[in-house]
PDB file of C-alpha atoms in Angstrom:
ATOM      1  CA  GLN A   1     155.430 148.744 142.518  1.00  0.00           C
ATOM      2  CA  THR A   2     157.366 148.345 139.267  1.00  0.00           C
ATOM      3  CA  SER A   3     155.186 145.460 138.112  1.00  0.00           C
ATOM      4  CA  LEU A   4     152.055 147.449 138.859  1.00  0.00           C
ATOM      5  CA  SER A   5     153.441 150.419 136.895  1.00  0.00           C
ATOM      6  CA  LEU A   6     154.182 148.124 133.968  1.00  0.00           C
ATOM      7  CA  LEU A   7     150.679 146.650 134.026  1.00  0.00           C
ATOM      8  CA  VAL A   8     149.090 150.109 134.168  1.00  0.00           C
ATOM      9  CA  GLY A   9     151.237 151.206 131.212  1.00  0.00           C
ATOM     10  CA  TRP A  10     150.203 148.166 129.220  1.00  0.00           C
ATOM     11  CA  GLY A  11     146.568 148.787 130.163  1.00  0.00           C
ATOM     12  CA  ILE A  12     146.843 152.317 128.804  1.00  0.00           C
ATOM     13  CA  ALA A  13     148.559 151.038 125.659  1.00  0.00           C
ATOM     14  CA  VAL A  14     145.857 148.498 124.777  1.00  0.00           C
ATOM     15  CA  ARG A  15     143.049 150.902 125.747  1.00  0.00           C
ATOM     16  CA  PRO A  16     140.384 148.311 126.478  1.00  0.00           C
ATOM     17  CA  SER A  17     136.710 149.138 126.121  1.00  0.00           C
ATOM     18  CA  MET A  18     133.665 147.209 127.209  1.00  0.00           C
ATOM     19  CA  ALA A  19     130.088 147.366 126.005  1.00  0.00           C
ATOM     20  CA  LEU A  20     127.160 145.939 127.927  1.00  0.00           C
ATOM     21  CA  ARG A  21     124.722 145.594 125.039  1.00  0.00           C
ATOM     22  CA  PRO A  22     125.778 143.420 123.350  1.00  0.00           C
ATOM     23  CA  LEU A  23     128.270 142.222 125.938  1.00  0.00           C
ATOM     24  CA  ARG A  24     131.735 142.493 124.392  1.00  0.00           C
ATOM     25  CA  PHE A  25     135.273 143.411 125.309  1.00  0.00           C
ATOM     26  CA  GLN A  26     137.393 145.173 122.726  1.00  0.00           C
ATOM     27  CA  LEU A  27     141.031 146.299 122.567  1.00  0.00           C
ATOM     28  CA  HIS A  28     142.493 149.214 120.634  1.00  0.00           C
ATOM     29  CA  PRO A  29     142.935 148.239 116.932  1.00  0.00           C
ATOM     30  CA  ALA A  30     146.699 148.809 117.099  1.00  0.00           C
ATOM     31  CA  TRP A  31     147.246 147.216 120.514  1.00  0.00           C
ATOM     32  CA  ARG A  32     149.979 144.858 119.279  1.00  0.00           C
ATOM     33  CA  LEU A  33     151.979 147.779 117.872  1.00  0.00           C
ATOM     34  CA  ARG A  34     151.524 149.762 121.089  1.00  0.00           C
ATOM     35  CA  ILE A  35     152.703 146.885 123.299  1.00  0.00           C
ATOM     36  CA  GLY A  36     155.593 146.346 120.891  1.00  0.00           C
ATOM     37  CA  ARG A  37     156.672 149.943 121.385  1.00  0.00           C
ATOM     38  CA  CYS A  38     156.584 149.432 125.165  1.00  0.00           C
ATOM     39  CA  VAL A  39     158.976 146.481 125.030  1.00  0.00           C
ATOM     40  CA  ASP A  40     161.126 147.655 122.113  1.00  0.00           C
ATOM     41  CA  LEU A  41     164.755 146.862 122.957  1.00  0.00           C
ATOM     42  CA  ARG A  42     166.025 150.253 121.780  1.00  0.00           C
ATOM     43  CA  ALA A  43     163.444 152.098 123.856  1.00  0.00           C
ATOM     44  CA  VAL A  44     164.237 149.962 126.897  1.00  0.00           C
ATOM     45  CA  THR A  45     168.002 150.507 126.603  1.00  0.00           C
ATOM     46  CA  LYS A  46     167.417 154.232 126.152  1.00  0.00           C
ATOM     47  CA  GLN A  47     165.592 154.325 129.500  1.00  0.00           C
ATOM     48  CA  LEU A  48     168.043 151.977 131.230  1.00  0.00           C
ATOM     49  CA  PRO A  49     170.300 154.657 132.794  1.00  0.00           C
ATOM     50  CA  CYS A  50     167.337 156.432 134.367  1.00  0.00           C
ATOM     51  CA  ALA A  51     165.816 153.147 135.551  1.00  0.00           C
ATOM     52  CA  SER A  52     169.159 152.068 137.015  1.00  0.00           C
ATOM     53  CA  CYS A  53     169.471 155.320 138.952  1.00  0.00           C
ATOM     54  CA  LEU A  54     165.938 154.908 140.288  1.00  0.00           C
ATOM     55  CA  CYS A  55     166.675 151.331 141.347  1.00  0.00           C
ATOM     56  CA  PHE A  56     169.919 152.422 143.007  1.00  0.00           C
ATOM     57  CA  SER A  57     168.112 155.196 144.885  1.00  0.00           C
ATOM     58  CA  LYS A  58     165.531 152.710 146.196  1.00  0.00           C
ATOM     59  CA  LEU A  59     168.329 150.430 147.428  1.00  0.00           C
ATOM     60  CA  LEU A  60     170.017 153.356 149.179  1.00  0.00           C
ATOM     61  CA  LEU A  61     166.672 154.243 150.738  1.00  0.00           C
ATOM     62  CA  LEU A  62     166.446 150.750 152.235  1.00  0.00           C
ATOM     63  CA  MET A  63     170.004 151.061 153.542  1.00  0.00           C
ATOM     64  CA  ALA A  64     169.142 154.429 155.095  1.00  0.00           C
ATOM     65  CA  LEU A  65     166.243 152.882 157.005  1.00  0.00           C
ATOM     66  CA  SER A  66     168.711 150.781 158.976  1.00  0.00           C
ATOM     67  CA  LYS A  67     170.621 153.929 160.088  1.00  0.00           C
ATOM     68  CA  LEU A  68     167.910 156.619 160.445  1.00  0.00           C
ATOM     69  CA  ASP A  69     164.336 156.712 161.678  1.00  0.00           C
ATOM     70  CA  ALA A  70     161.544 156.413 159.117  1.00  0.00           C
ATOM     71  CA  GLY A  71     160.414 160.054 159.427  1.00  0.00           C
ATOM     72  CA  THR A  72     163.865 161.404 158.591  1.00  0.00           C
ATOM     73  CA  VAL A  73     164.208 159.054 155.639  1.00  0.00           C
ATOM     74  CA  ARG A  74     160.795 160.124 154.369  1.00  0.00           C
ATOM     75  CA  VAL A  75     161.667 163.807 154.611  1.00  0.00           C
ATOM     76  CA  PHE A  76     164.966 163.318 152.826  1.00  0.00           C
ATOM     77  CA  GLY A  77     163.066 161.394 150.161  1.00  0.00           C
ATOM     78  CA  GLN A  78     161.289 164.678 149.450  1.00  0.00           C
ATOM     79  CA  SER A  79     164.630 166.281 148.651  1.00  0.00           C
ATOM     80  CA  SER A  80     164.263 164.888 145.164  1.00  0.00           C
ATOM     81  CA  LEU A  81     162.090 167.869 144.206  1.00  0.00           C
ATOM     82  CA  PRO A  82     164.819 170.520 144.620  1.00  0.00           C
ATOM     83  CA  LEU A  83     167.417 168.164 143.142  1.00  0.00           C
ATOM     84  CA  VAL A  84     165.286 167.557 140.065  1.00  0.00           C
ATOM     85  CA  GLY A  85     164.733 171.297 139.717  1.00  0.00           C
ATOM     86  CA  VAL A  86     168.446 172.091 139.863  1.00  0.00           C
ATOM     87  CA  GLY A  87     169.319 169.133 137.640  1.00  0.00           C
ATOM     88  CA  SER A  88     166.831 170.093 134.977  1.00  0.00           C
ATOM     89  CA  ALA A  89     168.105 173.677 135.012  1.00  0.00           C
ATOM     90  CA  VAL A  90     171.739 172.595 134.711  1.00  0.00           C
ATOM     91  CA  PHE A  91     171.504 169.618 132.370  1.00  0.00           C
ATOM     92  CA  LEU A  92     168.337 170.293 130.370  1.00  0.00           C
ATOM     93  CA  SER A  93     168.519 174.104 130.220  1.00  0.00           C
ATOM     94  CA  LYS A  94     165.071 174.420 131.797  1.00  0.00           C
ATOM     95  CA  ARG A  95     164.291 177.993 132.752  1.00  0.00           C
ATOM     96  CA  TYR A  96     162.460 178.663 136.013  1.00  0.00           C
ATOM     97  CA  THR A  97     160.885 181.871 137.269  1.00  0.00           C
ATOM     98  CA  VAL A  98     162.156 183.657 140.382  1.00  0.00           C
ATOM     99  CA  GLN A  99     159.062 182.465 142.232  1.00  0.00           C
ATOM    100  CA  GLN A 100     159.799 178.828 141.332  1.00  0.00           C
ATOM    101  CA  TRP A 101     163.428 179.187 142.482  1.00  0.00           C
ATOM    102  CA  CYS A 102     162.222 180.713 145.749  1.00  0.00           C
ATOM    103  CA  SER A 103     159.890 177.749 146.236  1.00  0.00           C
ATOM    104  CA  LEU A 104     162.740 175.296 145.670  1.00  0.00           C
ATOM    105  CA  VAL A 105     164.924 177.184 148.157  1.00  0.00           C
ATOM    106  CA  ALA A 106     162.087 177.225 150.711  1.00  0.00           C
ATOM    107  CA  ILE A 107     161.631 173.463 150.361  1.00  0.00           C
ATOM    108  CA  SER A 108     165.372 172.926 150.774  1.00  0.00           C
ATOM    109  CA  VAL A 109     165.508 175.135 153.881  1.00  0.00           C
ATOM    110  CA  ALA A 110     162.523 173.293 155.358  1.00  0.00           C
ATOM    111  CA  LEU A 111     164.221 169.928 154.769  1.00  0.00           C
ATOM    112  CA  VAL A 112     167.452 171.044 156.437  1.00  0.00           C
ATOM    113  CA  THR A 113     165.526 172.652 159.320  1.00  0.00           C
ATOM    114  CA  PHE A 114     163.564 169.461 159.908  1.00  0.00           C
ATOM    115  CA  TYR A 115     166.767 167.452 160.063  1.00  0.00           C
ATOM    116  CA  PHE A 116     168.341 169.702 162.715  1.00  0.00           C
ATOM    117  CA  VAL A 117     165.198 170.105 164.846  1.00  0.00           C
TER     118      VAL A 117
END
């Protein structure tokens, strides 16, 4: 999954184009610079904490599969939506409308209800 995401990102960065007449394949004029920005060490280290958390969450998901059934694990995987909403409000000062907060609460209640039913 990660390798595929990386390849798609690189494909977007080089923005290939193909013409049939005459047959030719062409990359974006600044493709080297764009790929360089994708693998820039500073940019990679800046994203490292987020990538580490994602990797850790995937490992915990695999551990959860040995203890819970797949349906429960899948439902709890959806709990990321309310957690991201609360986290962005607390840490990033994102402002949500009352309707959006009600939606996040409804999703949370549905997740808890599913677990106990």
